[in-house]
PDB file of C-alpha atoms in Angstrom:
ATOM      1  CA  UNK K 316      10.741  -2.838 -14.560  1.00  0.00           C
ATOM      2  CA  UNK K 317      10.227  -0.286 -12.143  1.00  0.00           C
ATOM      3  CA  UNK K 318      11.732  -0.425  -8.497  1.00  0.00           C
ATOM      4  CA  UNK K 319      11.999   1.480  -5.143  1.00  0.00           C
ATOM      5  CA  UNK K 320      14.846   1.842  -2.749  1.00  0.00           C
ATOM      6  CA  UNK K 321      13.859   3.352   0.622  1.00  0.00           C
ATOM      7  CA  UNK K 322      17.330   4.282   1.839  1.00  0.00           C
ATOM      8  CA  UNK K 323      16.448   4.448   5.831  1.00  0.00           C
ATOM      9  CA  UNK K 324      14.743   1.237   7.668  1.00  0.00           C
ATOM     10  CA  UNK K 325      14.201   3.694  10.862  1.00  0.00           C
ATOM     11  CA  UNK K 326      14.269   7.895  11.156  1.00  0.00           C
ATOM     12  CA  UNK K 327      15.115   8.909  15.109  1.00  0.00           C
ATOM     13  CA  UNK K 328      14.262  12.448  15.366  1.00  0.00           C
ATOM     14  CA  UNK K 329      13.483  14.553  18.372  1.00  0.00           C
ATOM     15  CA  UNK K 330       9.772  16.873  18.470  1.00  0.00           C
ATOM     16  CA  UNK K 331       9.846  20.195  16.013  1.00  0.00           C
ATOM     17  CA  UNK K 332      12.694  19.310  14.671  1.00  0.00           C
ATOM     18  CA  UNK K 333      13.033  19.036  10.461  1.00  0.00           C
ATOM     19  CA  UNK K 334      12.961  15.698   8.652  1.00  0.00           C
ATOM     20  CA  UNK K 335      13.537  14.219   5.260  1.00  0.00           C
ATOM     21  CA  UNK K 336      12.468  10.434   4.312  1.00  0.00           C
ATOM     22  CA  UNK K 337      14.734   9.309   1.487  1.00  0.00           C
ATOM     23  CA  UNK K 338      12.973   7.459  -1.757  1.00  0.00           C
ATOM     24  CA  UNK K 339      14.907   6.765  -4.930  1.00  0.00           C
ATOM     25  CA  UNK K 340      13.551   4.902  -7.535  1.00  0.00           C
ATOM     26  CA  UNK K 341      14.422   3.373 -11.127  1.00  0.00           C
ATOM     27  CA  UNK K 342      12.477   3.000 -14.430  1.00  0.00           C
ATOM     28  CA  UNK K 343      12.390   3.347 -18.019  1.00  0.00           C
ATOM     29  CA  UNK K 344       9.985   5.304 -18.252  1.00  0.00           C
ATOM     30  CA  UNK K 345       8.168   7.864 -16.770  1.00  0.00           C
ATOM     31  CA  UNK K 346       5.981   7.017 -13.904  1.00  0.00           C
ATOM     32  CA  UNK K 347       3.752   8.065 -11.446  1.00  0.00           C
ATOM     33  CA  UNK K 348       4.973   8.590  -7.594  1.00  0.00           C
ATOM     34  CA  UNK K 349       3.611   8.574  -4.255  1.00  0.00           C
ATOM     35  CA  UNK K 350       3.861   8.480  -0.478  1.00  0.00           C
ATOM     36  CA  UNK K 351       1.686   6.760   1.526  1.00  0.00           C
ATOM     37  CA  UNK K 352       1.499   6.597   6.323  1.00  0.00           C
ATOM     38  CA  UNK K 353       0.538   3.974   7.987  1.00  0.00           C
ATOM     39  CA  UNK K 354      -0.384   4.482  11.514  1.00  0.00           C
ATOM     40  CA  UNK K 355       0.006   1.121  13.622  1.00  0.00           C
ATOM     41  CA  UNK K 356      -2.710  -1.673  12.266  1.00  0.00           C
ATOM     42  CA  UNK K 357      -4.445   0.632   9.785  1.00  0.00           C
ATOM     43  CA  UNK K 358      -4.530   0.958   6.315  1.00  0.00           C
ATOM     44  CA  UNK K 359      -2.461   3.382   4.039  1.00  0.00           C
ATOM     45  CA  UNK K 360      -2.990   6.866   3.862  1.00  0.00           C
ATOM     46  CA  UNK K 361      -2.439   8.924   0.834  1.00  0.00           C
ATOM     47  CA  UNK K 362      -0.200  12.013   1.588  1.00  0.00           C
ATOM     48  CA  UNK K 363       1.079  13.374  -1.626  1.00  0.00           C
ATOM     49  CA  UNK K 364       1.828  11.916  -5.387  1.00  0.00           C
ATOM     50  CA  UNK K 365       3.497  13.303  -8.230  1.00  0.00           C
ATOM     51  CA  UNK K 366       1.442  13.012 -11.639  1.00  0.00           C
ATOM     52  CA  UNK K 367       3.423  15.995 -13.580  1.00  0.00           C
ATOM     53  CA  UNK K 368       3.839  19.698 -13.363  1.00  0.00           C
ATOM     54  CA  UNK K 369       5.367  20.904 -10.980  1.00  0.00           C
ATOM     55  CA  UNK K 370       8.141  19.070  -9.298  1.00  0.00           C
ATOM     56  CA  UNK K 371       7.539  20.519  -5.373  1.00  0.00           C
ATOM     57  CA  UNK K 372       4.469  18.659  -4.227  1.00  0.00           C
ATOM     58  CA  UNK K 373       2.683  19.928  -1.302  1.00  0.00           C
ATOM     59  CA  UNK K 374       0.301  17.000   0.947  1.00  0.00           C
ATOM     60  CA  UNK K 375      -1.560  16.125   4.111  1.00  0.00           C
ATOM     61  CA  UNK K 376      -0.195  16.870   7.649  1.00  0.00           C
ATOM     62  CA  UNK K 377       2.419  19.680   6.737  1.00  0.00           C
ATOM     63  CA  UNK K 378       4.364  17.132   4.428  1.00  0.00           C
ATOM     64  CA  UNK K 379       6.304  18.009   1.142  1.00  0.00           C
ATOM     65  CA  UNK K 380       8.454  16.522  -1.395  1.00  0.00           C
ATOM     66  CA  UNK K 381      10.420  16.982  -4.368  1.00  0.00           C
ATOM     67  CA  UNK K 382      10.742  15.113  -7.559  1.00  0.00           C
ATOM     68  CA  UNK K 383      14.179  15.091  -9.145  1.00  0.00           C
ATOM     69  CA  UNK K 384      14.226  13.422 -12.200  1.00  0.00           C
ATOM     70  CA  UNK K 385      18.246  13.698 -12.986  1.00  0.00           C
ATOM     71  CA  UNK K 386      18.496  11.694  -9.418  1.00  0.00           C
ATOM     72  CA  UNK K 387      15.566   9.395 -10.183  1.00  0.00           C
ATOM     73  CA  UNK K 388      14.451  10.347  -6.399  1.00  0.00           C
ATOM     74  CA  UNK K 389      11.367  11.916  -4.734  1.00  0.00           C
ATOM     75  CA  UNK K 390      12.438  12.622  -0.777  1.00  0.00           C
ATOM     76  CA  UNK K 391       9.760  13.622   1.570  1.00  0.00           C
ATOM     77  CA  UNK K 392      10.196  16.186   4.443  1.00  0.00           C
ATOM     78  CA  UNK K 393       8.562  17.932   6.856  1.00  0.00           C
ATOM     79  CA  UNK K 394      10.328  21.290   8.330  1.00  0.00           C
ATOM     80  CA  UNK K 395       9.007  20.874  12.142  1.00  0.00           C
ATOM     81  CA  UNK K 396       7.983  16.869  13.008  1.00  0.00           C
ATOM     82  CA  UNK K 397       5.211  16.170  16.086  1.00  0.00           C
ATOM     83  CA  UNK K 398       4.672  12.844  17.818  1.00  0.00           C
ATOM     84  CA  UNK K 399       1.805  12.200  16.079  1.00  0.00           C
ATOM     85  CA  UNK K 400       3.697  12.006  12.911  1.00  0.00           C
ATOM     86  CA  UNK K 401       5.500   8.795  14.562  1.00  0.00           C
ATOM     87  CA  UNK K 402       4.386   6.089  11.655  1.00  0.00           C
ATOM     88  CA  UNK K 403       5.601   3.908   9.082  1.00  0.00           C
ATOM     89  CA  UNK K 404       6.299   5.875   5.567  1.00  0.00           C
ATOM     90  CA  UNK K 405       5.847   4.412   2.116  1.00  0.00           C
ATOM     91  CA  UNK K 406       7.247   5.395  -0.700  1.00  0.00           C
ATOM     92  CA  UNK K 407       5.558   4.095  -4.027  1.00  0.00           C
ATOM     93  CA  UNK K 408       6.202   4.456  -7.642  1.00  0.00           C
ATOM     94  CA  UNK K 409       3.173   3.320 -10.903  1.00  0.00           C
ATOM     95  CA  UNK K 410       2.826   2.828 -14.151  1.00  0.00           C
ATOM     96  CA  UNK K 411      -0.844   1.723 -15.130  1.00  0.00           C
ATOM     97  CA  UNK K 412      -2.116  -0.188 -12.960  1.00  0.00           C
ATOM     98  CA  UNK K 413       1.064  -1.368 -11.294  1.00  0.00           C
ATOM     99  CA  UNK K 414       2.071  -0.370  -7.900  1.00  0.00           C
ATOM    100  CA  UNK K 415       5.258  -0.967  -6.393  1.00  0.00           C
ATOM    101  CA  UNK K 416       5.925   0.285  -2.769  1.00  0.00           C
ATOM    102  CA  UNK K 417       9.717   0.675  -1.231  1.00  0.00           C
ATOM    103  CA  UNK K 418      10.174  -1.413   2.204  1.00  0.00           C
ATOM    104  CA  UNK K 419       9.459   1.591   3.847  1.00  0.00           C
ATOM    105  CA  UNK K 420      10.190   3.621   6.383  1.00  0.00           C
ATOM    106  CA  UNK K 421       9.806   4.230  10.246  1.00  0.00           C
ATOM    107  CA  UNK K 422       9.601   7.259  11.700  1.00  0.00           C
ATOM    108  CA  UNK K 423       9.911   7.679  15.251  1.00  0.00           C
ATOM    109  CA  UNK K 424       9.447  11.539  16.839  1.00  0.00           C
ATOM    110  CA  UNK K 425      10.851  11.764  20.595  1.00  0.00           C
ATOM    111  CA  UNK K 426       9.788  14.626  22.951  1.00  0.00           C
TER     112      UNK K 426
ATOM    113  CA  UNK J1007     -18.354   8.967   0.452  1.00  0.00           C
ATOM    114  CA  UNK J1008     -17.058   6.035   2.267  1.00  0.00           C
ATOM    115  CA  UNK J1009     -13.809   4.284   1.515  1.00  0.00           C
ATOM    116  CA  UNK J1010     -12.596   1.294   1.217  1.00  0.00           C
ATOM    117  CA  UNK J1011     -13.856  -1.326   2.850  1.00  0.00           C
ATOM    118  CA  UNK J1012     -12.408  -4.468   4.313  1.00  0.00           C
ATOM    119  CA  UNK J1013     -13.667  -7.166   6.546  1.00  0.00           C
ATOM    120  CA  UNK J1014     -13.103  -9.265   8.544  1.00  0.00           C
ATOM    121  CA  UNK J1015     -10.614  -6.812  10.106  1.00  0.00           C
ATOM    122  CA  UNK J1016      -8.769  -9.554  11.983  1.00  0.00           C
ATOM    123  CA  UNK J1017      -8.742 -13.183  10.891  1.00  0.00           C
ATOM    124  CA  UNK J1018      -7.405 -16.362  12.822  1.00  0.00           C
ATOM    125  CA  UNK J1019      -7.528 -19.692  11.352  1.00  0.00           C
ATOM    126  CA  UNK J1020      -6.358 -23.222  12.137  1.00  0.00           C
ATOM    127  CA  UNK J1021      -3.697 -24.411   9.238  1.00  0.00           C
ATOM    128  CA  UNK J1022      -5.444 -26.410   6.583  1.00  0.00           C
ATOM    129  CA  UNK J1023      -8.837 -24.167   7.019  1.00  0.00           C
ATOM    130  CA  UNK J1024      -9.659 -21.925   4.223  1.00  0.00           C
ATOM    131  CA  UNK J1025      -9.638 -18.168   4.907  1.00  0.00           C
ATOM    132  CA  UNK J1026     -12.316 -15.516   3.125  1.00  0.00           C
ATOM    133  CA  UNK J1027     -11.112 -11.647   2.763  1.00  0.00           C
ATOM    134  CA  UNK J1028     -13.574  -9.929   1.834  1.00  0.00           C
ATOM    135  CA  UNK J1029     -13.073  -6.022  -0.384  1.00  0.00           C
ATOM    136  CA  UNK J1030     -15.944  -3.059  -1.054  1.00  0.00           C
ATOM    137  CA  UNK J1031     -14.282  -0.431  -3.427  1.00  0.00           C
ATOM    138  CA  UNK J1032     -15.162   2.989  -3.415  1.00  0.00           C
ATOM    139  CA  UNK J1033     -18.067   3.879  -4.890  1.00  0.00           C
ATOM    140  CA  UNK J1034     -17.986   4.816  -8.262  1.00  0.00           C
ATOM    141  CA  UNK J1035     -14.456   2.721  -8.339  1.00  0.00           C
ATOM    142  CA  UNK J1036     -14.450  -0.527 -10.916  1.00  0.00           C
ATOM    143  CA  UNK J1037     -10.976  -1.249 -10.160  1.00  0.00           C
ATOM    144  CA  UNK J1038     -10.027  -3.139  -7.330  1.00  0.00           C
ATOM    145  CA  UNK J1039      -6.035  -4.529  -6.165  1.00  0.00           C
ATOM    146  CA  UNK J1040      -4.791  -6.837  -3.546  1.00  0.00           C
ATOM    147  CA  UNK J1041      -1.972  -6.309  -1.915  1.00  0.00           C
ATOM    148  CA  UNK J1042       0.266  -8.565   1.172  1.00  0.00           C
ATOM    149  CA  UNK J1043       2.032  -7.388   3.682  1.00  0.00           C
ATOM    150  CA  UNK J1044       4.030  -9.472   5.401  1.00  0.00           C
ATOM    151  CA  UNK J1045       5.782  -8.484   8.821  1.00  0.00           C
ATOM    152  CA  UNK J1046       8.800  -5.665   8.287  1.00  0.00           C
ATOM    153  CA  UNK J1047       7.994  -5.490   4.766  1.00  0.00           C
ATOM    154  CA  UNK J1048       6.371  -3.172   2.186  1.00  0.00           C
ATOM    155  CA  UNK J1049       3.323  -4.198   0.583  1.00  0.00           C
ATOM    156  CA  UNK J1050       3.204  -7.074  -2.479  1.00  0.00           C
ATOM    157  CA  UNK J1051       1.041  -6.617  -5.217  1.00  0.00           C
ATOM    158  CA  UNK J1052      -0.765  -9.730  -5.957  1.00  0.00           C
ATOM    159  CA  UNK J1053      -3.986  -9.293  -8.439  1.00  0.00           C
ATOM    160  CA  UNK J1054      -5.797  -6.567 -10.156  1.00  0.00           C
ATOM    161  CA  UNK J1055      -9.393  -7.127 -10.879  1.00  0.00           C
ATOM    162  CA  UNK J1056     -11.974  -4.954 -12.598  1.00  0.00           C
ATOM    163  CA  UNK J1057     -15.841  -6.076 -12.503  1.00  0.00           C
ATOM    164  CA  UNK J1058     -15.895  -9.733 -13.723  1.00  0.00           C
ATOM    165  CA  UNK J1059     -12.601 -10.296 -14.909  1.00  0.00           C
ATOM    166  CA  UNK J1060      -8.987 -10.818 -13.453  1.00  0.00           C
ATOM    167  CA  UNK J1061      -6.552  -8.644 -15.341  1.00  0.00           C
ATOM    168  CA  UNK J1062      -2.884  -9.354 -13.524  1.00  0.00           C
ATOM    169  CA  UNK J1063      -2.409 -11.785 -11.111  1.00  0.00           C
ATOM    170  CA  UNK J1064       1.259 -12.040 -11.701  1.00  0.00           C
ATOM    171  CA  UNK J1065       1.884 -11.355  -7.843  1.00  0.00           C
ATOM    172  CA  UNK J1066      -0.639 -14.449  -6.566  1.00  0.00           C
ATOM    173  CA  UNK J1067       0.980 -17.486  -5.429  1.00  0.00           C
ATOM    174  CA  UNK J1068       0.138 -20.342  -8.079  1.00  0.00           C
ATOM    175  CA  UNK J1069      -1.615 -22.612  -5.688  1.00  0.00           C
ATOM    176  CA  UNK J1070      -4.268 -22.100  -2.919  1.00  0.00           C
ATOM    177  CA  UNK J1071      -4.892 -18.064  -3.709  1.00  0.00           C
ATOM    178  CA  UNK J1072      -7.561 -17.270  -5.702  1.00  0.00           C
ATOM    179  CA  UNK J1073      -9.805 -13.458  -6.149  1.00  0.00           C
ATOM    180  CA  UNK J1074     -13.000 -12.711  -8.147  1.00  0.00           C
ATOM    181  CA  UNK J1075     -14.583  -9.611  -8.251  1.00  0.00           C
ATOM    182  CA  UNK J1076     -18.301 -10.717  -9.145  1.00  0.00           C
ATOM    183  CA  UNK J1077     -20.644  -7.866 -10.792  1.00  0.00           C
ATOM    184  CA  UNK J1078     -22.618  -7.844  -7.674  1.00  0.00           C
ATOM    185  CA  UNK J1079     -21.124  -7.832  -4.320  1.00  0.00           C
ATOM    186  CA  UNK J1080     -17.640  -7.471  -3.253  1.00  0.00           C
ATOM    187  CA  UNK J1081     -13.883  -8.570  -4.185  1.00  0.00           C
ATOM    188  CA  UNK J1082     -13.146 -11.602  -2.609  1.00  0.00           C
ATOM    189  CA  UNK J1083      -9.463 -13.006  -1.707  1.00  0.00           C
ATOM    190  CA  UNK J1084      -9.596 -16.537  -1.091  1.00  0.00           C
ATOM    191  CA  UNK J1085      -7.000 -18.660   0.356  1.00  0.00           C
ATOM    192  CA  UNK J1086      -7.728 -22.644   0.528  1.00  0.00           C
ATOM    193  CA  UNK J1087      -5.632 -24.955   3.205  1.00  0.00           C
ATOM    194  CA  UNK J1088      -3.664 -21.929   5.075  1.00  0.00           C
ATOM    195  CA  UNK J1089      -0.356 -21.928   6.110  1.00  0.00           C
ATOM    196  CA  UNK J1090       1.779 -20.338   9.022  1.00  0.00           C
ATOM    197  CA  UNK J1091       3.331 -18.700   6.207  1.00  0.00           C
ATOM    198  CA  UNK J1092      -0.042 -17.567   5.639  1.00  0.00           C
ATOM    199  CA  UNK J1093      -0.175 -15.034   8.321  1.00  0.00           C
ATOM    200  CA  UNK J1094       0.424 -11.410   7.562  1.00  0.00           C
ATOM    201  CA  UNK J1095      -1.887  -8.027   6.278  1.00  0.00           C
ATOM    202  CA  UNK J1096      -4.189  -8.447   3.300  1.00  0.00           C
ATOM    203  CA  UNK J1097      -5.026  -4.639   1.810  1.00  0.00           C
ATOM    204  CA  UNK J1098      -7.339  -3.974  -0.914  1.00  0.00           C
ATOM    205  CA  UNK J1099      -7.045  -1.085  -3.026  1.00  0.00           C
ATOM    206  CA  UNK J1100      -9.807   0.365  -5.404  1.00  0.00           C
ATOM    207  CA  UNK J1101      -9.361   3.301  -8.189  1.00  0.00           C
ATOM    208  CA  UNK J1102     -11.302   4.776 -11.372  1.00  0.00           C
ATOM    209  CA  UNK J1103      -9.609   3.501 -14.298  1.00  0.00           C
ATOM    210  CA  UNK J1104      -5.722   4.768 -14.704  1.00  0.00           C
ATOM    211  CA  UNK J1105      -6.343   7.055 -11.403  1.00  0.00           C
ATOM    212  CA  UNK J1106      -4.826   6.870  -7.626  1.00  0.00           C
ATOM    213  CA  UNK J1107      -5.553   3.437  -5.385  1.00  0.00           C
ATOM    214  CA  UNK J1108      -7.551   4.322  -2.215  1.00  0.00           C
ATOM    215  CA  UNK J1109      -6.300   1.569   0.548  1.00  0.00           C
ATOM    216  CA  UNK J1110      -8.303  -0.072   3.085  1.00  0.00           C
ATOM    217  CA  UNK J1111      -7.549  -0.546   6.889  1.00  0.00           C
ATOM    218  CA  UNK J1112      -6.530  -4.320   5.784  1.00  0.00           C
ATOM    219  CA  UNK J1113      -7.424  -7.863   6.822  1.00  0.00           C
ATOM    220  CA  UNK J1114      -4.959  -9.481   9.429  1.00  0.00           C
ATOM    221  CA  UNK J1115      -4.733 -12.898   9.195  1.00  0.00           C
ATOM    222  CA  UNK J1116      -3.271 -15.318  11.701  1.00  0.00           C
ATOM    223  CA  UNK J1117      -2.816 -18.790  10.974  1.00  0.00           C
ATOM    224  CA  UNK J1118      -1.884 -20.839  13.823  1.00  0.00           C
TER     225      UNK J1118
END
């Protein structure tokens, strides 16, 4: 069974500066991965997945992340943050049909 | 193209009413998910549904929760005699077959 562990409940960090969301995950076999924002009382937002290929995935909104398979993890960042990034952050992992989404994460951005 | 869509976008009922969520995939998309959200958390997978049939609904609560995605029309979530327990964010997903869920905004229900 497949499972995600999002490693920070809350992210502080102050305008421009650089940011990484932690996501580690655990499965059998291989898998699909994904972030997702949610702005307050909307819906989820695709930012970036990982299919295959290469392992540095580029999305939406100046985000990034990196799939490491030896450290089952796939950690998001951004190198300069704004305040309109402020949001909750989910990381997700699939196989089929199957979704399973980590608690997630909140990111505040302070000016 | 539009998305997903979900309504009612906010739902209050009295407990022991029934509550009606109501899902319009994608166009083109035969797949459709539900997902809960309760407060603080990530979301739950409940049921997958393609046109007609139910094919997981390991994640729906035995009793009271029911979905259907009828060939005409949209997904419904059902959920007969609420509870407070009830309350939190209903999402629907929808996809091709095998390919990336596209999320609504979400049905918030609040059972008082």
């Amino acid at each position: 069974a497949q499972s995600v562990t999002q490693l920070d409940s809350q992210v502080p960090v102050f305008e421009e500066a650089p940011v990484e969301l932690r996501c580690n995950y655990s499965s059998s076999v291989s898998v699909y991965l994904f972030w997702y924002v949610q702005y307050p009382n909307q819906g989820l937002q695709l930012l970036l997945k990982y299919l295959s290929g290469s392992t540095l995935v580029k999305g939406i909104n100046g985000f990034e992340a990196e799939f490491n398979k030896s450290q089952t993890s796939f950690h998001l960042r951004k190198p300069s943050v704004h305040i309109s990034d402020t949001a909750e952050y989910f990381c997700a992992v699939s196989k089929g049909f199957k979704t399973i989404f980590g608690a997630g994460t909140r990111l505040f951005v302070k000016a | 193209n539009a998305g997903v869509m979900q309504n009612p976008r906010h739902l209050v009922r009295r407990r022991g009413q029934e509550a009606r969520l109501r899902c319009s995939p994608m166009k083109g998309h035969s797949h459709v998910y539900w997902y809960r959200q309760l407060p603080e958390e990530g979301l739950k997978f409940m049921v997958y549904l393609q046109k007609e049939n139910i094919i997981d609904e390991s994640g729906m609560p035995k009793e009271r929760f029911s979905a259907e995605f009828p060939k005409e029309g949209p997904s419904i979530l059902r959920i007969q005699q609420v509870v407070r327990g009830d309350s939190a964010a209903y999402f629907c997903a929808s996809s091709p077959p095998e390919e990336t869920q596209y999320f609504g905004p979400g049905t918030r229900l609040l059972v008082l």
